[in-house]
Amino acid sequence: MIMIHVAPHPFLTNDHDIYRQQLRRFVQLDCEPNIEAWEQAGELPRSLQRKAAEAGVLGIGFPEEYGGSGDSDPFFQSIMAEELARTGSGGLIAALVSHRIGSPPIAVHGSADQKERFLRPVLDGSRIAALAITEPGGGSDVASLRTTARRDGDHYIVNGSKTFITSGMRADYITVAVRTGGTGMGGISLLVVEAGTPGFSRSPLQKMGWWCSDTATLYFDQCRVPVSNRIGEEDRGFMAIMDNFNNERLMLAAQAWGLGQVCYEESLNYARQRQTFGQPLIVRQVIRHKLVDMKMQLDAIKAQLDLLCWQVREGHMPVAEICLLKNLSTSALEQIAGEAVQIFGGAGYLRGTKVERIFLETKVMSIGGGASEIMKDLASRQLAY
């Protein structure tokens, strides 16, 4: 047997390795045995949030004084996305950590009281958080949102709707982008709308993939939200949203790589076991080439992902490069998942296999967090084209 020497990772430490093993145990013991049942149910059990908190999934990157890890190192976030991807379910990742897009504005811009009320319960797994930006009349064009919040004493009166909201049905706290001022990016604020608030209702949406991640349309009809639930200053919410997007897109790239790696590993194992014409499928040159093409793309993506995580850890925010990596990783995932199903043949078309589930979910990866066309436009602006 040929022994392959694996060089040490230049950016990772023993702490990263320990965290990876901790998450892998959580995935193997608490997630993988149940994922198919959760997919069929269309949601995750709320009890999983508590287990995720105990495993260190929920607190990564959040303030230690409110139950977080206190470490903003993006490599921990990347490891979290990669390990959860081993379930072969992007829906599990989207639902379990929807607070990673709903709660950062509170953690960064919220008051101490807001962090105590809306952040701590989310990080300990007793509550669920979501983010509501997208509206039926527009997607990533945040500056044109139409949901309004009119000041009325110590409350805002909110009217409008949001759609495609991850964890929209289950969330206890929803960070909602509203228009409190004039047109454009300067009149946008962020409010935390709590479940059960009069005038707030929601309806579920059925999707191609991400079945175990509930998705909803939200409605606000004369919904009264306390001014004390406003995150940061009035009319100054736009930049908080943009900062949130950058981190989300980096983590989507990590998730895409993780799901692609699952496709590669599953295909490799299947090709070694599957017999065709009296020989393992792996002996066919065309199959070996497919596997090499998968690995070639995955290795290139991982190298760029690690470089960008290092740059963010060093205090930089390479917006253009993050947008480009988000596009590269998600487009590669579409190709890799398609080839994985091809290698599996008829078995890859059956419900319940990881490659089948991932194949169904590839398109949402290139849409969520900003469609590929928007990523190209943002990158070109940053690069001054």
C-alpha positions as semicolon CSV with decimal commas, in nm:
position;residue;x (nm);y (nm);z (nm)
1;M;0,000;0,000;0,000
2;I;0,126;0,346;-0,088
3;M;0,141;0,577;0,214
4;I;0,039;0,934;0,136
5;H;0,189;1,201;0,359
6;V;-0,053;1,480;0,445
7;A;0,121;1,807;0,527
8;P;-0,002;2,005;0,830
9;H;-0,250;2,282;0,763
10;P;-0,077;2,624;0,776
11;F;-0,368;2,804;0,947
12;L;-0,525;2,545;1,178
13;T;-0,430;2,453;1,533
14;N;-0,505;2,170;1,772
15;D;-0,808;2,366;1,895
16;H;-0,955;2,354;1,545
17;D;-0,899;1,978;1,530
18;I;-1,066;1,926;1,867
19;Y;-1,364;2,133;1,759
20;R;-1,395;1,936;1,434
21;Q;-1,400;1,604;1,622
22;Q;-1,656;1,742;1,868
23;L;-1,889;1,842;1,584
24;R;-1,834;1,515;1,402
25;R;-1,959;1,325;1,707
26;F;-2,266;1,548;1,722
27;V;-2,339;1,485;1,353
28;Q;-2,286;1,109;1,380
29;L;-2,483;1,057;1,702
30;D;-2,758;1,320;1,693
31;C;-2,812;1,407;1,327
32;E;-2,734;1,135;1,075
33;P;-2,958;0,864;1,228
34;N;-3,259;1,099;1,212
35;I;-3,202;1,317;0,908
36;E;-3,433;1,128;0,671
37;A;-3,722;1,144;0,922
38;W;-3,664;1,517;0,966
39;E;-3,661;1,567;0,590
40;Q;-3,997;1,392;0,564
41;A;-4,137;1,591;0,856
42;G;-4,033;1,918;0,691
43;E;-3,865;2,057;1,003
44;L;-3,612;1,989;1,275
45;P;-3,719;1,912;1,633
46;R;-3,662;2,204;1,867
47;S;-3,478;1,969;2,102
48;L;-3,195;1,958;1,848
49;Q;-3,120;2,325;1,920
50;R;-3,028;2,238;2,280
51;K;-2,803;1,953;2,167
52;A;-2,640;2,179;1,910
53;A;-2,572;2,440;2,175
54;E;-2,409;2,177;2,398
55;A;-2,196;2,058;2,104
56;G;-2,066;2,409;2,041
57;V;-2,251;2,463;1,712
58;L;-2,456;2,769;1,801
59;G;-2,210;2,987;1,991
60;I;-1,924;3,011;1,741
61;G;-1,831;3,373;1,678
62;F;-2,071;3,524;1,932
63;P;-1,982;3,713;2,255
64;E;-1,873;3,490;2,539
65;E;-2,064;3,691;2,800
66;Y;-2,393;3,591;2,632
67;G;-2,311;3,223;2,585
68;G;-2,097;3,236;2,272
69;S;-1,747;3,108;2,211
70;G;-1,597;3,457;2,215
71;D;-1,375;3,361;1,922
72;S;-1,450;3,528;1,588
73;D;-1,197;3,310;1,401
74;P;-1,378;3,227;1,072
75;F;-1,201;2,891;1,053
76;F;-1,425;2,766;1,335
77;Q;-1,729;2,880;1,137
78;S;-1,597;2,708;0,826
79;I;-1,537;2,385;1,018
80;M;-1,890;2,406;1,156
81;A;-2,039;2,432;0,804
82;E;-1,814;2,156;0,669
83;E;-1,899;1,910;0,947
84;L;-2,275;1,972;0,941
85;A;-2,258;1,913;0,565
86;R;-2,158;1,553;0,635
87;T;-2,528;1,481;0,690
88;G;-2,578;1,548;0,319
89;S;-2,851;1,793;0,412
90;G;-2,815;2,160;0,339
91;G;-3,156;2,205;0,494
92;L;-3,025;2,092;0,831
93;I;-2,753;2,357;0,816
94;A;-2,992;2,630;0,705
95;A;-3,245;2,555;0,979
96;L;-3,011;2,474;1,265
97;V;-2,798;2,786;1,229
98;S;-3,045;3,039;1,088
99;H;-2,938;3,253;1,384
100;R;-2,604;3,302;1,207
101;I;-2,782;3,551;0,981
102;G;-3,056;3,658;1,223
103;S;-2,849;3,729;1,535
104;P;-2,521;3,898;1,426
105;P;-2,686;4,243;1,395
106;I;-2,796;4,206;1,758
107;A;-2,454;4,085;1,869
108;V;-2,272;4,371;1,693
109;H;-2,517;4,662;1,712
110;G;-2,768;4,567;1,981
111;S;-2,791;4,705;2,333
112;A;-2,698;4,502;2,640
113;D;-3,068;4,453;2,711
114;Q;-3,134;4,328;2,358
115;K;-2,845;4,085;2,378
116;E;-2,977;3,951;2,704
117;R;-3,332;3,914;2,569
118;F;-3,272;3,810;2,207
119;L;-2,921;3,663;2,191
120;R;-2,861;3,459;2,505
121;P;-3,174;3,237;2,464
122;V;-3,078;3,167;2,103
123;L;-2,722;3,067;2,188
124;D;-2,835;2,828;2,463
125;G;-3,078;2,664;2,222
126;S;-3,401;2,759;2,396
127;R;-3,510;3,001;2,121
128;I;-3,472;3,023;1,743
129;A;-3,378;3,333;1,543
130;A;-3,424;3,425;1,176
131;L;-3,353;3,711;0,937
132;A;-3,618;3,873;0,717
133;I;-3,486;4,088;0,433
134;T;-3,627;3,956;0,104
135;E;-3,968;4,078;-0,008
136;P;-4,214;3,941;-0,268
137;G;-4,137;4,235;-0,497
138;G;-3,757;4,216;-0,475
139;G;-3,469;3,997;-0,365
140;S;-3,123;4,127;-0,284
141;D;-3,207;4,489;-0,368
142;V;-3,216;4,584;-0,001
143;A;-3,220;4,958;-0,071
144;S;-3,560;4,923;-0,241
145;L;-3,746;4,733;0,031
146;R;-4,103;4,846;0,096
147;T;-4,201;4,707;0,437
148;T;-4,261;5,019;0,645
149;A;-4,232;5,100;1,014
150;R;-4,402;5,423;1,123
151;R;-4,318;5,563;1,466
152;D;-4,616;5,585;1,702
153;G;-4,501;5,685;2,049
154;D;-4,291;5,407;2,199
155;H;-4,388;5,164;1,919
156;Y;-4,342;5,122;1,545
157;I;-4,641;5,029;1,329
158;V;-4,508;4,777;1,076
159;N;-4,684;4,697;0,747
160;G;-4,564;4,482;0,459
161;S;-4,438;4,130;0,394
162;K;-4,124;3,921;0,361
163;T;-4,071;3,594;0,178
164;F;-3,827;3,302;0,141
165;I;-3,749;3,338;0,513
166;T;-3,545;3,048;0,653
167;S;-3,687;2,926;0,987
168;G;-3,971;3,170;0,927
169;M;-4,231;2,938;1,077
170;R;-4,035;2,830;1,384
171;A;-3,845;3,145;1,475
172;D;-3,915;3,311;1,808
173;Y;-3,722;3,626;1,717
174;I;-3,701;3,765;1,364
175;T;-3,464;4,045;1,269
176;V;-3,667;4,239;1,013
177;A;-3,544;4,509;0,775
178;V;-3,797;4,792;0,754
179;R;-3,819;5,135;0,601
180;T;-3,836;5,402;0,868
181;G;-3,711;5,690;0,652
182;G;-3,696;5,804;0,292
183;T;-3,606;5,608;-0,018
184;G;-3,277;5,432;-0,070
185;M;-3,031;5,278;0,171
186;G;-3,042;5,568;0,416
187;G;-3,395;5,503;0,542
188;I;-3,362;5,143;0,657
189;S;-3,378;5,016;1,015
190;L;-3,371;4,676;1,183
191;L;-3,639;4,562;1,427
192;V;-3,671;4,239;1,625
193;V;-4,026;4,110;1,581
194;E;-4,123;3,849;1,838
195;A;-4,346;3,552;1,768
196;G;-4,702;3,615;1,884
197;T;-4,689;3,991;1,823
198;P;-5,041;4,107;1,722
199;G;-5,057;4,179;1,349
200;F;-4,775;3,935;1,267
201;S;-4,861;3,615;1,079
202;R;-4,680;3,364;0,857
203;S;-4,745;3,087;0,606
204;P;-4,518;2,798;0,501
205;L;-4,360;2,754;0,157
206;Q;-4,290;2,422;-0,015
207;K;-3,949;2,387;-0,181
208;M;-3,753;2,174;-0,427
209;G;-3,493;2,092;-0,162
210;W;-3,393;2,188;0,192
211;W;-3,704;2,001;0,307
212;C;-3,617;1,992;0,677
213;S;-3,560;2,367;0,678
214;D;-3,893;2,542;0,716
215;T;-3,934;2,844;0,490
216;A;-4,210;3,103;0,516
217;T;-4,373;3,419;0,394
218;L;-4,423;3,671;0,675
219;Y;-4,704;3,927;0,695
220;F;-4,715;4,248;0,901
221;D;-5,055;4,415;0,931
222;Q;-5,052;4,712;1,167
223;C;-4,799;4,514;1,370
224;R;-4,692;4,705;1,682
225;V;-4,325;4,656;1,766
226;P;-4,166;4,834;2,065
227;V;-3,905;5,095;1,984
228;S;-3,686;4,912;2,235
229;N;-3,667;4,629;1,977
230;R;-3,488;4,849;1,723
231;I;-3,129;4,738;1,664
232;G;-2,895;5,036;1,654
233;E;-2,990;5,381;1,532
234;E;-3,296;5,458;1,324
235;D;-3,231;5,472;0,947
236;R;-2,882;5,322;0,994
237;G;-2,953;4,954;0,938
238;F;-2,823;4,915;0,581
239;M;-2,455;4,865;0,663
240;A;-2,537;4,611;0,935
241;I;-2,721;4,411;0,668
242;M;-2,429;4,434;0,425
243;D;-2,175;4,322;0,686
244;N;-2,401;4,028;0,761
245;F;-2,415;3,928;0,394
246;N;-2,037;3,905;0,362
247;N;-2,007;3,651;0,642
248;E;-2,309;3,458;0,515
249;R;-2,155;3,424;0,169
250;L;-1,825;3,301;0,307
251;M;-2,008;3,036;0,508
252;L;-2,216;2,938;0,203
253;A;-1,890;2,872;0,021
254;A;-1,776;2,651;0,311
255;Q;-2,110;2,471;0,304
256;A;-2,086;2,417;-0,073
257;W;-1,737;2,274;-0,033
258;G;-1,854;2,045;0,247
259;L;-2,146;1,913;0,045
260;G;-1,922;1,865;-0,258
261;Q;-1,675;1,672;-0,043
262;V;-1,958;1,444;0,070
263;C;-2,049;1,378;-0,295
264;Y;-1,687;1,293;-0,371
265;E;-1,646;1,060;-0,073
266;E;-1,979;0,887;-0,130
267;S;-1,900;0,839;-0,500
268;L;-1,553;0,705;-0,426
269;N;-1,685;0,453;-0,174
270;Y;-1,968;0,345;-0,406
271;A;-1,731;0,303;-0,702
272;R;-1,509;0,076;-0,493
273;Q;-1,801;-0,145;-0,389
274;R;-2,020;-0,151;-0,699
275;Q;-1,950;-0,443;-0,934
276;T;-1,999;-0,399;-1,309
277;F;-1,921;-0,677;-1,556
278;G;-1,734;-0,866;-1,290
279;Q;-1,513;-0,580;-1,170
280;P;-1,542;-0,286;-0,929
281;L;-1,668;0,031;-1,092
282;I;-1,351;0,209;-0,979
283;V;-1,140;0,024;-1,237
284;R;-1,320;0,205;-1,520
285;Q;-1,105;0,491;-1,640
286;V;-1,402;0,713;-1,711
287;I;-1,514;0,681;-1,347
288;R;-1,167;0,753;-1,212
289;H;-1,153;1,065;-1,428
290;K;-1,485;1,183;-1,291
291;L;-1,353;1,142;-0,937
292;V;-1,030;1,324;-1,018
293;D;-1,227;1,612;-1,171
294;M;-1,430;1,636;-0,849
295;K;-1,119;1,644;-0,633
296;M;-0,949;1,897;-0,858
297;Q;-1,235;2,143;-0,814
298;L;-1,275;2,077;-0,443
299;D;-0,904;2,128;-0,371
300;A;-0,901;2,459;-0,558
301;I;-1,208;2,582;-0,373
302;K;-1,069;2,477;-0,035
303;A;-0,742;2,659;-0,098
304;Q;-0,925;2,984;-0,173
305;L;-1,168;2,932;0,114
306;D;-0,883;2,889;0,361
307;L;-0,701;3,193;0,223
308;L;-1,010;3,413;0,258
309;C;-1,078;3,283;0,610
310;W;-0,721;3,378;0,699
311;Q;-0,763;3,726;0,548
312;V;-1,087;3,783;0,742
313;R;-0,918;3,662;1,060
314;E;-0,644;3,917;0,997
315;G;-0,901;4,198;0,982
316;H;-0,957;4,226;0,608
317;M;-1,287;4,197;0,422
318;P;-1,216;4,087;0,062
319;V;-1,571;4,143;-0,064
320;A;-1,503;4,078;-0,432
321;E;-1,313;3,758;-0,362
322;I;-1,586;3,631;-0,128
323;C;-1,849;3,693;-0,397
324;L;-1,638;3,513;-0,656
325;L;-1,573;3,218;-0,427
326;K;-1,942;3,191;-0,348
327;N;-2,009;3,161;-0,723
328;L;-1,720;2,923;-0,787
329;S;-1,808;2,688;-0,502
330;T;-2,181;2,672;-0,572
331;S;-2,142;2,626;-0,949
332;A;-1,883;2,353;-0,885
333;L;-2,124;2,186;-0,642
334;E;-2,388;2,163;-0,917
335;Q;-2,142;1,982;-1,143
336;I;-1,999;1,760;-0,870
337;A;-2,343;1,655;-0,742
338;G;-2,456;1,579;-1,098
339;E;-2,154;1,358;-1,158
340;A;-2,206;1,187;-0,823
341;V;-2,560;1,089;-0,918
342;Q;-2,427;0,968;-1,254
343;I;-2,171;0,743;-1,083
344;F;-2,441;0,601;-0,856
345;G;-2,663;0,538;-1,159
346;G;-3,013;0,423;-1,066
347;A;-2,919;0,412;-0,698
348;G;-2,844;0,785;-0,712
349;Y;-3,198;0,856;-0,827
350;L;-3,352;0,691;-0,521
351;R;-3,475;0,896;-0,227
352;G;-3,267;0,879;0,087
353;T;-2,916;0,875;-0,058
354;K;-2,694;1,170;0,026
355;V;-2,603;1,240;-0,334
356;E;-2,969;1,251;-0,439
357;R;-3,053;1,496;-0,161
358;I;-2,755;1,719;-0,234
359;F;-2,836;1,717;-0,608
360;L;-3,184;1,851;-0,529
361;E;-3,036;2,130;-0,318
362;T;-2,764;2,262;-0,546
363;K;-2,970;2,533;-0,711
364;V;-3,065;2,704;-0,385
365;M;-2,696;2,741;-0,307
366;S;-2,638;2,955;-0,615
367;I;-2,946;3,165;-0,533
368;G;-2,935;3,206;-0,154
369;G;-2,729;3,487;-0,006
370;G;-2,739;3,668;-0,340
371;A;-2,783;3,503;-0,679
372;S;-2,477;3,433;-0,893
373;E;-2,560;3,725;-1,122
374;I;-2,563;3,965;-0,826
375;M;-2,233;3,822;-0,698
376;K;-2,071;3,897;-1,033
377;D;-2,205;4,251;-1,030
378;L;-2,087;4,316;-0,673
379;A;-1,744;4,171;-0,751
380;S;-1,707;4,380;-1,065
381;R;-1,792;4,698;-0,873
382;Q;-1,537;4,616;-0,604
383;L;-1,276;4,550;-0,871
384;A;-1,367;4,883;-1,040
385;Y;-1,457;4,732;-1,377
